[in-house]
PDB file of N, CA and C in Angstrom:
ATOM      1  N   MET A   1       9.370  20.797  11.975  1.00 78.00           N
ATOM      2  CA  MET A   1       9.560  19.432  11.545  1.00 78.00           C
ATOM      3  C   MET A   1       8.633  19.126  10.357  1.00 78.00           C
ATOM      4  N   ILE A   2       7.366  19.509  10.448  1.00 87.00           N
ATOM      5  CA  ILE A   2       6.415  19.265   9.366  1.00 87.00           C
ATOM      6  C   ILE A   2       6.805  20.068   8.126  1.00 87.00           C
ATOM      7  N   GLU A   3       7.206  21.311   8.326  1.00 91.00           N
ATOM      8  CA  GLU A   3       7.621  22.146   7.197  1.00 91.00           C
ATOM      9  C   GLU A   3       8.843  21.542   6.505  1.00 91.00           C
ATOM     10  N   ASN A   4       9.792  21.024   7.276  1.00 86.00           N
ATOM     11  CA  ASN A   4      10.969  20.381   6.695  1.00 86.00           C
ATOM     12  C   ASN A   4      10.586  19.138   5.885  1.00 86.00           C
ATOM     13  N   ALA A   5       9.681  18.334   6.418  1.00 87.00           N
ATOM     14  CA  ALA A   5       9.236  17.128   5.714  1.00 87.00           C
ATOM     15  C   ALA A   5       8.505  17.505   4.427  1.00 87.00           C
ATOM     16  N   HIS A   6       7.682  18.546   4.499  1.00 93.00           N
ATOM     17  CA  HIS A   6       6.963  19.021   3.322  1.00 93.00           C
ATOM     18  C   HIS A   6       7.943  19.485   2.250  1.00 93.00           C
ATOM     19  N   GLN A   7       8.939  20.238   2.642  1.00 93.00           N
ATOM     20  CA  GLN A   7       9.928  20.730   1.696  1.00 93.00           C
ATOM     21  C   GLN A   7      10.727  19.583   1.083  1.00 93.00           C
ATOM     22  N   GLU A   8      11.093  18.605   1.916  1.00 91.00           N
ATOM     23  CA  GLU A   8      11.842  17.452   1.418  1.00 91.00           C
ATOM     24  C   GLU A   8      11.008  16.681   0.379  1.00 91.00           C
ATOM     25  N   ALA A   9       9.745  16.468   0.662  1.00 93.00           N
ATOM     26  CA  ALA A   9       8.868  15.775  -0.285  1.00 93.00           C
ATOM     27  C   ALA A   9       8.744  16.567  -1.578  1.00 93.00           C
ATOM     28  N   PHE A  10       8.564  17.860  -1.476  1.00 95.00           N
ATOM     29  CA  PHE A  10       8.473  18.731  -2.651  1.00 95.00           C
ATOM     30  C   PHE A  10       9.745  18.635  -3.495  1.00 95.00           C
ATOM     31  N   ASP A  11      10.893  18.695  -2.853  1.00 94.00           N
ATOM     32  CA  ASP A  11      12.174  18.616  -3.563  1.00 94.00           C
ATOM     33  C   ASP A  11      12.333  17.284  -4.297  1.00 94.00           C
ATOM     34  N   VAL A  12      11.905  16.202  -3.670  1.00 94.00           N
ATOM     35  CA  VAL A  12      11.986  14.881  -4.301  1.00 94.00           C
ATOM     36  C   VAL A  12      11.092  14.841  -5.538  1.00 94.00           C
ATOM     37  N   LEU A  13       9.894  15.390  -5.435  1.00 95.00           N
ATOM     38  CA  LEU A  13       8.980  15.407  -6.580  1.00 95.00           C
ATOM     39  C   LEU A  13       9.528  16.256  -7.723  1.00 95.00           C
ATOM     40  N   VAL A  14      10.085  17.412  -7.398  1.00 95.00           N
ATOM     41  CA  VAL A  14      10.652  18.286  -8.432  1.00 95.00           C
ATOM     42  C   VAL A  14      11.847  17.601  -9.097  1.00 95.00           C
ATOM     43  N   THR A  15      12.704  17.006  -8.303  1.00 95.00           N
ATOM     44  CA  THR A  15      13.886  16.328  -8.825  1.00 95.00           C
ATOM     45  C   THR A  15      13.509  15.184  -9.768  1.00 95.00           C
ATOM     46  N   ASN A  16      12.420  14.515  -9.469  1.00 96.00           N
ATOM     47  CA  ASN A  16      12.008  13.346 -10.248  1.00 96.00           C
ATOM     48  C   ASN A  16      10.832  13.628 -11.176  1.00 96.00           C
ATOM     49  N   ARG A  17      10.633  14.890 -11.530  1.00 97.00           N
ATOM     50  CA  ARG A  17       9.499  15.263 -12.373  1.00 97.00           C
ATOM     51  C   ARG A  17       9.477  14.503 -13.699  1.00 97.00           C
ATOM     52  N   GLU A  18      10.616  14.326 -14.321  1.00 95.00           N
ATOM     53  CA  GLU A  18      10.680  13.627 -15.609  1.00 95.00           C
ATOM     54  C   GLU A  18      10.165  12.187 -15.478  1.00 95.00           C
ATOM     55  N   THR A  19      10.566  11.517 -14.430  1.00 96.00           N
ATOM     56  CA  THR A  19      10.116  10.143 -14.189  1.00 96.00           C
ATOM     57  C   THR A  19       8.617  10.114 -13.911  1.00 96.00           C
ATOM     58  N   LEU A  20       8.125  11.053 -13.121  1.00 96.00           N
ATOM     59  CA  LEU A  20       6.697  11.115 -12.828  1.00 96.00           C
ATOM     60  C   LEU A  20       5.880  11.398 -14.090  1.00 96.00           C
ATOM     61  N   ASP A  21       6.397  12.267 -14.961  1.00 97.00           N
ATOM     62  CA  ASP A  21       5.712  12.546 -16.226  1.00 97.00           C
ATOM     63  C   ASP A  21       5.653  11.288 -17.098  1.00 97.00           C
ATOM     64  N   ARG A  22       6.732  10.536 -17.101  1.00 96.00           N
ATOM     65  CA  ARG A  22       6.748   9.281 -17.881  1.00 96.00           C
ATOM     66  C   ARG A  22       5.717   8.311 -17.333  1.00 96.00           C
ATOM     67  N   LEU A  23       5.594   8.237 -16.018  1.00 96.00           N
ATOM     68  CA  LEU A  23       4.600   7.377 -15.389  1.00 96.00           C
ATOM     69  C   LEU A  23       3.197   7.792 -15.820  1.00 96.00           C
ATOM     70  N   VAL A  24       2.936   9.090 -15.805  1.00 96.00           N
ATOM     71  CA  VAL A  24       1.628   9.605 -16.216  1.00 96.00           C
ATOM     72  C   VAL A  24       1.340   9.212 -17.663  1.00 96.00           C
ATOM     73  N   GLU A  25       2.312   9.408 -18.537  1.00 96.00           N
ATOM     74  CA  GLU A  25       2.120   9.080 -19.956  1.00 96.00           C
ATOM     75  C   GLU A  25       1.802   7.592 -20.138  1.00 96.00           C
ATOM     76  N   GLU A  26       2.533   6.738 -19.439  1.00 96.00           N
ATOM     77  CA  GLU A  26       2.294   5.292 -19.546  1.00 96.00           C
ATOM     78  C   GLU A  26       0.910   4.918 -19.020  1.00 96.00           C
ATOM     79  N   LEU A  27       0.511   5.530 -17.915  1.00 96.00           N
ATOM     80  CA  LEU A  27      -0.812   5.224 -17.351  1.00 96.00           C
ATOM     81  C   LEU A  27      -1.932   5.727 -18.254  1.00 96.00           C
ATOM     82  N   LEU A  28      -1.745   6.886 -18.865  1.00 96.00           N
ATOM     83  CA  LEU A  28      -2.754   7.387 -19.796  1.00 96.00           C
ATOM     84  C   LEU A  28      -2.867   6.476 -21.018  1.00 96.00           C
ATOM     85  N   GLU A  29      -1.760   5.935 -21.444  1.00 95.00           N
ATOM     86  CA  GLU A  29      -1.739   5.049 -22.610  1.00 95.00           C
ATOM     87  C   GLU A  29      -2.311   3.664 -22.294  1.00 95.00           C
ATOM     88  N   ASN A  30      -1.920   3.105 -21.143  1.00 94.00           N
ATOM     89  CA  ASN A  30      -2.244   1.710 -20.830  1.00 94.00           C
ATOM     90  C   ASN A  30      -3.263   1.512 -19.710  1.00 94.00           C
ATOM     91  N   GLU A  31      -3.556   2.543 -18.966  1.00 91.00           N
ATOM     92  CA  GLU A  31      -4.478   2.520 -17.813  1.00 91.00           C
ATOM     93  C   GLU A  31      -3.936   1.756 -16.609  1.00 91.00           C
ATOM     94  N   THR A  32      -3.298   0.632 -16.831  1.00 94.00           N
ATOM     95  CA  THR A  32      -2.704  -0.120 -15.713  1.00 94.00           C
ATOM     96  C   THR A  32      -1.291  -0.545 -16.097  1.00 94.00           C
ATOM     97  N   LEU A  33      -0.459  -0.697 -15.092  1.00 95.00           N
ATOM     98  CA  LEU A  33       0.910  -1.166 -15.300  1.00 95.00           C
ATOM     99  C   LEU A  33       1.184  -2.266 -14.295  1.00 95.00           C
ATOM    100  N   ASN A  34       1.975  -3.231 -14.699  1.00 95.00           N
ATOM    101  CA  ASN A  34       2.334  -4.270 -13.738  1.00 95.00           C
ATOM    102  C   ASN A  34       3.607  -3.861 -13.003  1.00 95.00           C
ATOM    103  N   LYS A  35       3.980  -4.670 -12.068  1.00 96.00           N
ATOM    104  CA  LYS A  35       5.130  -4.373 -11.201  1.00 96.00           C
ATOM    105  C   LYS A  35       6.416  -4.161 -12.015  1.00 96.00           C
ATOM    106  N   GLU A  36       6.637  -5.003 -13.003  1.00 96.00           N
ATOM    107  CA  GLU A  36       7.859  -4.910 -13.810  1.00 96.00           C
ATOM    108  C   GLU A  36       7.879  -3.619 -14.621  1.00 96.00           C
ATOM    109  N   GLU A  37       6.734  -3.233 -15.185  1.00 96.00           N
ATOM    110  CA  GLU A  37       6.661  -2.007 -15.975  1.00 96.00           C
ATOM    111  C   GLU A  37       6.922  -0.773 -15.102  1.00 96.00           C
ATOM    112  N   ILE A  38       6.403  -0.785 -13.905  1.00 96.00           N
ATOM    113  CA  ILE A  38       6.637   0.328 -12.984  1.00 96.00           C
ATOM    114  C   ILE A  38       8.112   0.379 -12.585  1.00 96.00           C
ATOM    115  N   ALA A  39       8.707  -0.786 -12.357  1.00 96.00           N
ATOM    116  CA  ALA A  39      10.126  -0.847 -11.977  1.00 96.00           C
ATOM    117  C   ALA A  39      11.005  -0.242 -13.071  1.00 96.00           C
ATOM    118  N   VAL A  40      10.685  -0.499 -14.335  1.00 95.00           N
ATOM    119  CA  VAL A  40      11.466   0.056 -15.444  1.00 95.00           C
ATOM    120  C   VAL A  40      11.391   1.582 -15.418  1.00 95.00           C
ATOM    121  N   ILE A  41      10.199   2.116 -15.224  1.00 95.00           N
ATOM    122  CA  ILE A  41      10.018   3.575 -15.188  1.00 95.00           C
ATOM    123  C   ILE A  41      10.753   4.177 -13.995  1.00 95.00           C
ATOM    124  N   PHE A  42      10.653   3.525 -12.841  1.00 95.00           N
ATOM    125  CA  PHE A  42      11.236   4.082 -11.621  1.00 95.00           C
ATOM    126  C   PHE A  42      12.743   3.846 -11.492  1.00 95.00           C
ATOM    127  N   LYS A  43      13.353   3.130 -12.444  1.00 94.00           N
ATOM    128  CA  LYS A  43      14.800   2.924 -12.392  1.00 94.00           C
ATOM    129  C   LYS A  43      15.551   4.247 -12.406  1.00 94.00           C
ATOM    130  N   LYS A  44      14.959   5.246 -13.036  1.00 91.00           N
ATOM    131  CA  LYS A  44      15.634   6.538 -13.177  1.00 91.00           C
ATOM    132  C   LYS A  44      15.377   7.494 -12.007  1.00 91.00           C
ATOM    133  N   VAL A  45      14.689   7.050 -10.987  1.00 93.00           N
ATOM    134  CA  VAL A  45      14.418   7.907  -9.836  1.00 93.00           C
ATOM    135  C   VAL A  45      15.730   8.296  -9.172  1.00 93.00           C
ATOM    136  N   LYS A  46      15.859   9.590  -8.921  1.00 91.00           N
ATOM    137  CA  LYS A  46      17.054  10.096  -8.226  1.00 91.00           C
ATOM    138  C   LYS A  46      16.762  10.083  -6.736  1.00 91.00           C
ATOM    139  N   LYS A  47      17.475   9.243  -6.031  1.00 88.00           N
ATOM    140  CA  LYS A  47      17.229   9.105  -4.593  1.00 88.00           C
ATOM    141  C   LYS A  47      17.918  10.206  -3.811  1.00 88.00           C
ATOM    142  N   VAL A  48      17.319  10.548  -2.679  1.00 86.00           N
ATOM    143  CA  VAL A  48      17.914  11.553  -1.800  1.00 86.00           C
ATOM    144  C   VAL A  48      18.887  10.858  -0.847  1.00 86.00           C
ATOM    145  N   LYS A  49      19.763  11.643  -0.275  1.00 86.00           N
ATOM    146  CA  LYS A  49      20.714  11.097   0.690  1.00 86.00           C
ATOM    147  C   LYS A  49      19.948  10.593   1.905  1.00 86.00           C
ATOM    148  N   PRO A  50      20.313   9.416   2.398  1.00 85.00           N
ATOM    149  CA  PRO A  50      19.649   8.920   3.614  1.00 85.00           C
ATOM    150  C   PRO A  50      19.930   9.864   4.783  1.00 85.00           C
ATOM    151  N   ARG A  51      18.955  10.007   5.629  1.00 80.00           N
ATOM    152  CA  ARG A  51      19.143  10.839   6.813  1.00 80.00           C
ATOM    153  C   ARG A  51      18.733  10.018   8.022  1.00 80.00           C
ATOM    154  N   ALA A  52      19.233  10.391   9.138  1.00 79.00           N
ATOM    155  CA  ALA A  52      18.883   9.677  10.371  1.00 79.00           C
ATOM    156  C   ALA A  52      17.411   9.901  10.687  1.00 79.00           C
ATOM    157  N   ALA A  53      16.780   8.867  11.181  1.00 73.00           N
ATOM    158  CA  ALA A  53      15.379   8.986  11.582  1.00 73.00           C
ATOM    159  C   ALA A  53      15.281   9.876  12.812  1.00 73.00           C
ATOM    160  N   TRP A  54      14.220  10.665  12.866  1.00 72.00           N
ATOM    161  CA  TRP A  54      14.005  11.500  14.035  1.00 72.00           C
ATOM    162  C   TRP A  54      13.394  10.623  15.100  1.00 72.00           C
ATOM    163  N   THR A  55      14.099  10.428  16.170  1.00 70.00           N
ATOM    164  CA  THR A  55      13.616   9.506  17.211  1.00 70.00           C
ATOM    165  C   THR A  55      13.269  10.198  18.510  1.00 70.00           C
ATOM    166  N   GLY A  56      13.299  11.489  18.507  1.00 66.00           N
ATOM    167  CA  GLY A  56      12.926  12.187  19.726  1.00 66.00           C
ATOM    168  C   GLY A  56      13.775  13.423  19.956  1.00 66.00           C
ATOM    169  N   SER A  57      13.567  14.015  21.061  1.00 73.00           N
ATOM    170  CA  SER A  57      14.337  15.185  21.465  1.00 73.00           C
ATOM    171  C   SER A  57      14.534  15.083  22.968  1.00 73.00           C
ATOM    172  N   GLN A  58      15.088  16.117  23.548  1.00 76.00           N
ATOM    173  CA  GLN A  58      15.271  16.094  25.002  1.00 76.00           C
ATOM    174  C   GLN A  58      13.930  16.030  25.718  1.00 76.00           C
ATOM    175  N   ASN A  59      12.907  16.591  25.116  1.00 79.00           N
ATOM    176  CA  ASN A  59      11.580  16.605  25.738  1.00 79.00           C
ATOM    177  C   ASN A  59      10.720  15.415  25.330  1.00 79.00           C
ATOM    178  N   ARG A  60      11.042  14.783  24.201  1.00 76.00           N
ATOM    179  CA  ARG A  60      10.255  13.650  23.708  1.00 76.00           C
ATOM    180  C   ARG A  60      11.194  12.511  23.352  1.00 76.00           C
ATOM    181  N   ILE A  61      11.220  11.520  24.193  1.00 77.00           N
ATOM    182  CA  ILE A  61      12.070  10.365  23.896  1.00 77.00           C
ATOM    183  C   ILE A  61      11.179   9.214  23.425  1.00 77.00           C
ATOM    184  N   PRO A  62      11.704   8.347  22.569  1.00 76.00           N
ATOM    185  CA  PRO A  62      10.895   7.225  22.086  1.00 76.00           C
ATOM    186  C   PRO A  62      10.442   6.325  23.228  1.00 76.00           C
ATOM    187  N   SER A  63       9.272   5.765  23.077  1.00 80.00           N
ATOM    188  CA  SER A  63       8.707   4.873  24.079  1.00 80.00           C
ATOM    189  C   SER A  63       9.373   3.507  24.014  1.00 80.00           C
ATOM    190  N   ASN A  64       9.494   2.862  25.138  1.00 85.00           N
ATOM    191  CA  ASN A  64       9.994   1.488  25.195  1.00 85.00           C
ATOM    192  C   ASN A  64       8.846   0.486  25.137  1.00 85.00           C
ATOM    193  N   GLN A  65       7.621   0.995  25.172  1.00 88.00           N
ATOM    194  CA  GLN A  65       6.444   0.127  25.164  1.00 88.00           C
ATOM    195  C   GLN A  65       6.262  -0.479  23.761  1.00 88.00           C
ATOM    196  N   PRO A  66       6.118  -1.805  23.689  1.00 89.00           N
ATOM    197  CA  PRO A  66       5.968  -2.434  22.371  1.00 89.00           C
ATOM    198  C   PRO A  66       4.601  -2.114  21.759  1.00 89.00           C
ATOM    199  N   PRO A  67       4.447  -2.354  20.459  1.00 87.00           N
ATOM    200  CA  PRO A  67       3.143  -2.113  19.834  1.00 87.00           C
ATOM    201  C   PRO A  67       2.095  -3.069  20.381  1.00 87.00           C
ATOM    202  N   VAL A  68       0.860  -2.761  20.138  1.00 89.00           N
ATOM    203  CA  VAL A  68      -0.246  -3.600  20.589  1.00 89.00           C
ATOM    204  C   VAL A  68      -0.134  -4.968  19.916  1.00 89.00           C
ATOM    205  N   ALA A  69      -0.256  -6.014  20.690  1.00 89.00           N
ATOM    206  CA  ALA A  69      -0.213  -7.367  20.135  1.00 89.00           C
ATOM    207  C   ALA A  69      -1.528  -7.631  19.407  1.00 89.00           C
ATOM    208  N   LEU A  70      -1.429  -8.074  18.183  1.00 87.00           N
ATOM    209  CA  LEU A  70      -2.631  -8.337  17.395  1.00 87.00           C
ATOM    210  C   LEU A  70      -3.064  -9.778  17.560  1.00 87.00           C
ATOM    211  N   LYS A  71      -4.370  -9.976  17.652  1.00 87.00           N
ATOM    212  CA  LYS A  71      -4.944 -11.307  17.754  1.00 87.00           C
ATOM    213  C   LYS A  71      -5.548 -11.655  16.400  1.00 87.00           C
ATOM    214  N   PRO A  72      -5.653 -12.935  16.081  1.00 86.00           N
ATOM    215  CA  PRO A  72      -6.287 -13.306  14.817  1.00 86.00           C
ATOM    216  C   PRO A  72      -7.712 -12.759  14.758  1.00 86.00           C
ATOM    217  N   ALA A  73      -8.123 -12.349  13.582  1.00 80.00           N
ATOM    218  CA  ALA A  73      -9.461 -11.786  13.405  1.00 80.00           C
ATOM    219  C   ALA A  73     -10.506 -12.868  13.612  1.00 80.00           C
ATOM    220  N   LYS A  74     -11.597 -12.491  14.251  1.00 79.00           N
ATOM    221  CA  LYS A  74     -12.721 -13.403  14.422  1.00 79.00           C
ATOM    222  C   LYS A  74     -13.691 -13.134  13.279  1.00 79.00           C
ATOM    223  N   ILE A  75     -14.107 -14.196  12.620  1.00 76.00           N
ATOM    224  CA  ILE A  75     -15.041 -14.050  11.515  1.00 76.00           C
ATOM    225  C   ILE A  75     -16.438 -14.345  12.028  1.00 76.00           C
ATOM    226  N   LYS A  76     -17.318 -13.371  11.856  1.00 76.00           N
ATOM    227  CA  LYS A  76     -18.703 -13.548  12.268  1.00 76.00           C
ATOM    228  C   LYS A  76     -19.481 -14.148  11.105  1.00 76.00           C
ATOM    229  N   VAL A  77     -20.210 -15.196  11.382  1.00 73.00           N
ATOM    230  CA  VAL A  77     -21.028 -15.828  10.359  1.00 73.00           C
ATOM    231  C   VAL A  77     -22.478 -15.477  10.652  1.00 73.00           C
ATOM    232  N   SER A  78     -23.125 -14.826   9.677  1.00 75.00           N
ATOM    233  CA  SER A  78     -24.511 -14.432   9.864  1.00 75.00           C
ATOM    234  C   SER A  78     -25.426 -15.613   9.558  1.00 75.00           C
ATOM    235  N   GLU A  79     -26.672 -15.502   9.950  1.00 75.00           N
ATOM    236  CA  GLU A  79     -27.653 -16.549   9.664  1.00 75.00           C
ATOM    237  C   GLU A  79     -27.802 -16.737   8.157  1.00 75.00           C
ATOM    238  N   GLU A  80     -27.734 -15.632   7.389  1.00 73.00           N
ATOM    239  CA  GLU A  80     -27.828 -15.716   5.928  1.00 73.00           C
ATOM    240  C   GLU A  80     -26.707 -16.573   5.365  1.00 73.00           C
ATOM    241  N   ASP A  81     -25.492 -16.387   5.878  1.00 68.00           N
ATOM    242  CA  ASP A  81     -24.346 -17.177   5.418  1.00 68.00           C
ATOM    243  C   ASP A  81     -24.558 -18.655   5.708  1.00 68.00           C
ATOM    244  N   LYS A  82     -25.127 -18.963   6.871  1.00 68.00           N
ATOM    245  CA  LYS A  82     -25.366 -20.358   7.233  1.00 68.00           C
ATOM    246  C   LYS A  82     -26.360 -20.995   6.273  1.00 68.00           C
ATOM    247  N   VAL A  83     -27.417 -20.259   5.917  1.00 69.00           N
ATOM    248  CA  VAL A  83     -28.431 -20.770   4.993  1.00 69.00           C
ATOM    249  C   VAL A  83     -27.813 -21.021   3.628  1.00 69.00           C
ATOM    250  N   VAL A  84     -26.989 -20.077   3.141  1.00 64.00           N
ATOM    251  CA  VAL A  84     -26.339 -20.221   1.838  1.00 64.00           C
ATOM    252  C   VAL A  84     -25.405 -21.424   1.844  1.00 64.00           C
ATOM    253  N   LYS A  85     -24.638 -21.595   2.920  1.00 63.00           N
ATOM    254  CA  LYS A  85     -23.711 -22.725   3.003  1.00 63.00           C
ATOM    255  C   LYS A  85     -24.458 -24.049   3.000  1.00 63.00           C
ATOM    256  N   LYS A  86     -25.584 -24.116   3.734  1.00 65.00           N
ATOM    257  CA  LYS A  86     -26.374 -25.347   3.769  1.00 65.00           C
ATOM    258  C   LYS A  86     -26.920 -25.661   2.381  1.00 65.00           C
ATOM    259  N   ALA A  87     -27.418 -24.634   1.681  1.00 64.00           N
ATOM    260  CA  ALA A  87     -27.972 -24.838   0.338  1.00 64.00           C
ATOM    261  C   ALA A  87     -26.876 -25.307  -0.614  1.00 64.00           C
ATOM    262  N   SER A  88     -25.697 -24.737  -0.506  1.00 67.00           N
ATOM    263  CA  SER A  88     -24.571 -25.139  -1.355  1.00 67.00           C
ATOM    264  C   SER A  88     -24.165 -26.576  -1.065  1.00 67.00           C
ATOM    265  N   ALA A  89     -24.158 -26.926   0.208  1.00 64.00           N
ATOM    266  CA  ALA A  89     -23.783 -28.285   0.598  1.00 64.00           C
ATOM    267  C   ALA A  89     -24.798 -29.288   0.052  1.00 64.00           C
ATOM    268  N   LYS A  90     -26.077 -28.957   0.095  1.00 63.00           N
ATOM    269  CA  LYS A  90     -27.110 -29.851  -0.421  1.00 63.00           C
ATOM    270  C   LYS A  90     -26.943 -30.031  -1.921  1.00 63.00           C
ATOM    271  N   LYS A  91     -26.632 -28.949  -2.640  1.00 61.00           N
ATOM    272  CA  LYS A  91     -26.431 -29.036  -4.087  1.00 61.00           C
ATOM    273  C   LYS A  91     -25.249 -29.938  -4.407  1.00 61.00           C
ATOM    274  N   SER A  92     -24.131 -29.777  -3.678  1.00 59.00           N
ATOM    275  CA  SER A  92     -22.950 -30.591  -3.963  1.00 59.00           C
ATOM    276  C   SER A  92     -23.196 -32.053  -3.594  1.00 59.00           C
ATOM    277  N   ASP A  93     -23.973 -32.315  -2.540  1.00 56.00           N
ATOM    278  CA  ASP A  93     -24.340 -33.701  -2.188  1.00 56.00           C
ATOM    279  C   ASP A  93     -25.165 -34.309  -3.305  1.00 56.00           C
ATOM    280  N   LYS A  94     -26.053 -33.514  -3.847  1.00 57.00           N
ATOM    281  CA  LYS A  94     -26.936 -33.963  -4.927  1.00 57.00           C
ATOM    282  C   LYS A  94     -26.102 -34.296  -6.166  1.00 57.00           C
ATOM    283  N   ASP A  95     -25.117 -33.460  -6.480  1.00 56.00           N
ATOM    284  CA  ASP A  95     -24.238 -33.675  -7.626  1.00 56.00           C
ATOM    285  C   ASP A  95     -23.435 -34.967  -7.461  1.00 56.00           C
ATOM    286  N   VAL A  96     -22.965 -35.257  -6.252  1.00 55.00           N
ATOM    287  CA  VAL A  96     -22.177 -36.440  -5.979  1.00 55.00           C
ATOM    288  C   VAL A  96     -23.036 -37.695  -6.154  1.00 55.00           C
ATOM    289  N   ASN A  97     -24.279 -37.634  -5.703  1.00 57.00           N
ATOM    290  CA  ASN A  97     -25.171 -38.793  -5.751  1.00 57.00           C
ATOM    291  C   ASN A  97     -25.651 -39.085  -7.168  1.00 57.00           C
ATOM    292  N   GLU A  98     -25.606 -38.119  -8.063  1.00 57.00           N
ATOM    293  CA  GLU A  98     -26.121 -38.327  -9.413  1.00 57.00           C
ATOM    294  C   GLU A  98     -25.173 -39.007 -10.298  1.00 57.00           C
TER     295      GLU A  98
END
C-alpha cells in the first residue's frame, strides 16, 4: 500500500514537472506568490483519475467510533500578562483624562 502511494505520488510529480518548474522559476523571481498567482500556474496541472478511497480490508474495517470531540482552548494568563494589561489600562485611562 505504501509503495503504491509512493509510486502514485512520483508519477504525479513527473507528469506535472513542467508546472512545478514554472512554480520554482516564479518563486525564485518573486520570492512570494499570492493565491491568484499560484492558481494561474497550477491551472495546467494534469490531474490523475480519481480512485476509491481505501477504507479497509477483510482484516481491517473502518471504525464507527467518531473522532475526539474538541473543546475550546483555555488561555492561560500569566502574572506578567496581568501586569502588562494593568499598565496598558492605566495608560489608556490617563490618555482619556487628558
